Coordinates of C-alpha atoms in Angstrom, one line a residue:
X1 CA -34.7 -24.0 193.4
X2 CA -38.4 -24.3 193.6
X3 CA -40.9 -25.1 196.3
X4 CA -42.9 -28.3 196.2
X5 CA -45.7 -29.9 198.1
X6 CA -45.0 -33.2 199.8
X7 CA -47.1 -36.0 201.1
X8 CA -48.3 -34.4 204.4
X9 CA -50.6 -32.3 202.2
X10 CA -52.6 -35.5 201.3
X11 CA -56.0 -35.6 203.0
X12 CA -55.2 -32.3 204.8
X13 CA -55.2 -30.0 201.8
X14 CA -55.1 -26.7 203.6
X15 CA -55.2 -23.9 201.1
X16 CA -53.7 -21.1 203.2
X17 CA -50.6 -21.3 200.9
X18 CA -52.7 -20.6 197.8
X19 CA -54.0 -17.3 199.2
X20 CA -50.5 -15.8 199.6
X21 CA -49.0 -17.1 196.3
X22 CA -48.2 -14.0 194.1
X23 CA -48.0 -16.0 190.9
X24 CA -50.9 -18.5 191.3
X25 CA -48.7 -21.6 190.8
X26 CA -50.8 -24.0 192.9
X27 CA -52.9 -26.8 191.3
X28 CA -55.6 -28.8 193.0
X29 CA -55.9 -32.6 193.1
X30 CA -58.8 -34.4 194.8
X31 CA -56.9 -34.7 198.1
X32 CA -53.8 -32.6 197.8
X33 CA -52.2 -29.6 196.1
X34 CA -49.1 -29.3 194.0
X35 CA -46.9 -26.4 192.9
X36 CA -45.9 -26.0 189.3
X37 CA -42.1 -25.8 189.5
X38 CA -41.7 -23.8 186.3
X39 CA -44.1 -21.1 187.5
X40 CA -42.9 -20.9 191.1
X41 CA -40.7 -17.8 191.6
X42 CA -39.0 -19.2 194.8
X43 CA -40.3 -16.4 196.9
X44 CA -41.1 -18.8 199.8
X45 CA -44.1 -17.0 201.2
X46 CA -46.2 -20.2 200.9
X47 CA -43.9 -22.3 203.1
X48 CA -44.7 -20.8 206.5
X49 CA -48.4 -20.5 205.7
X50 CA -48.9 -24.3 205.5
X51 CA -50.3 -25.6 208.8
X52 CA -49.2 -29.2 207.8
X53 CA -45.7 -28.1 207.0
X54 CA -46.1 -29.8 203.6
X55 CA -44.2 -27.2 201.5
X56 CA -40.5 -27.6 201.2
X57 CA -37.7 -26.4 198.9
X58 CA -36.8 -29.0 196.3
X59 CA -33.1 -28.7 197.4
X60 CA -33.8 -30.8 200.5
X61 CA -32.5 -34.3 200.0
X62 CA -34.9 -37.2 199.2
X63 CA -37.6 -35.1 197.6
X64 CA -37.0 -36.1 193.9
X65 CA -40.2 -38.2 193.9
X66 CA -42.3 -35.2 195.0
X67 CA -40.7 -32.9 192.5
X68 CA -41.8 -35.4 189.8
X69 CA -45.3 -35.5 191.3
X70 CA -45.6 -31.7 191.5
X71 CA -44.3 -31.4 187.9
X72 CA -46.6 -34.0 186.4
X73 CA -49.8 -33.1 188.1
X74 CA -49.4 -29.3 187.8
X75 CA -49.8 -29.9 184.1
X76 CA -52.9 -32.0 184.6
X77 CA -54.9 -30.6 187.6
X78 CA -56.8 -27.3 187.6
X79 CA -55.3 -24.1 188.9
X80 CA -56.4 -22.9 192.4
X81 CA -55.9 -19.3 193.3
X82 CA -58.2 -18.8 196.3
X83 CA -58.4 -20.3 199.8
X84 CA -61.0 -23.0 200.4
X85 CA -62.2 -24.7 203.5
X86 CA -60.0 -27.7 204.4
X87 CA -61.5 -31.2 204.7
X88 CA -63.4 -31.7 208.0
X89 CA -61.1 -34.5 209.0
X90 CA -57.8 -32.7 208.0
X91 CA -56.4 -32.6 211.5
X92 CA -56.9 -36.4 211.8
X93 CA -54.5 -37.0 208.9
X94 CA -51.9 -34.3 209.7
X95 CA -48.6 -36.0 210.4
X96 CA -49.7 -39.5 209.4
X97 CA -46.9 -41.5 207.9
X98 CA -46.9 -43.1 204.4
X99 CA -49.8 -41.0 203.2
X100 CA -48.7 -41.1 199.6
X101 CA -48.9 -45.0 199.5
X102 CA -52.2 -45.1 201.4
X103 CA -54.2 -42.2 200.0
X104 CA -52.7 -40.5 196.9
X105 CA -55.1 -40.2 193.9
X106 CA -54.5 -38.8 190.5
X107 CA -58.0 -37.5 190.3
X108 CA -58.2 -33.7 189.8
X109 CA -59.8 -31.3 192.3
X110 CA -62.3 -28.6 191.4
X111 CA -59.9 -25.7 191.0
X112 CA -61.3 -22.2 190.9

């Protein structure tokens, strides 16, 4: 099992989870984060830290697509190890449906 980031992170991109990760397995895209599944040690400390509840175990049904997204972009996007300020309009997008189809971008973030 590993933890993965799902679509509610898109346009919210809270980084509270990054701050508590003991193995620095988060990677930053322009408008979301992903977890590298081969680096995640399944400790679970990040899951309750996410205000958007966008971190889930990959064992939950229907998350295969997001496991692929996390795997692919963790190899491309820069590593992020410190908390950053969330987007000013993050709360507006928290809980919005179909965010992946509407807003996902393959562009990398800044990382550390």
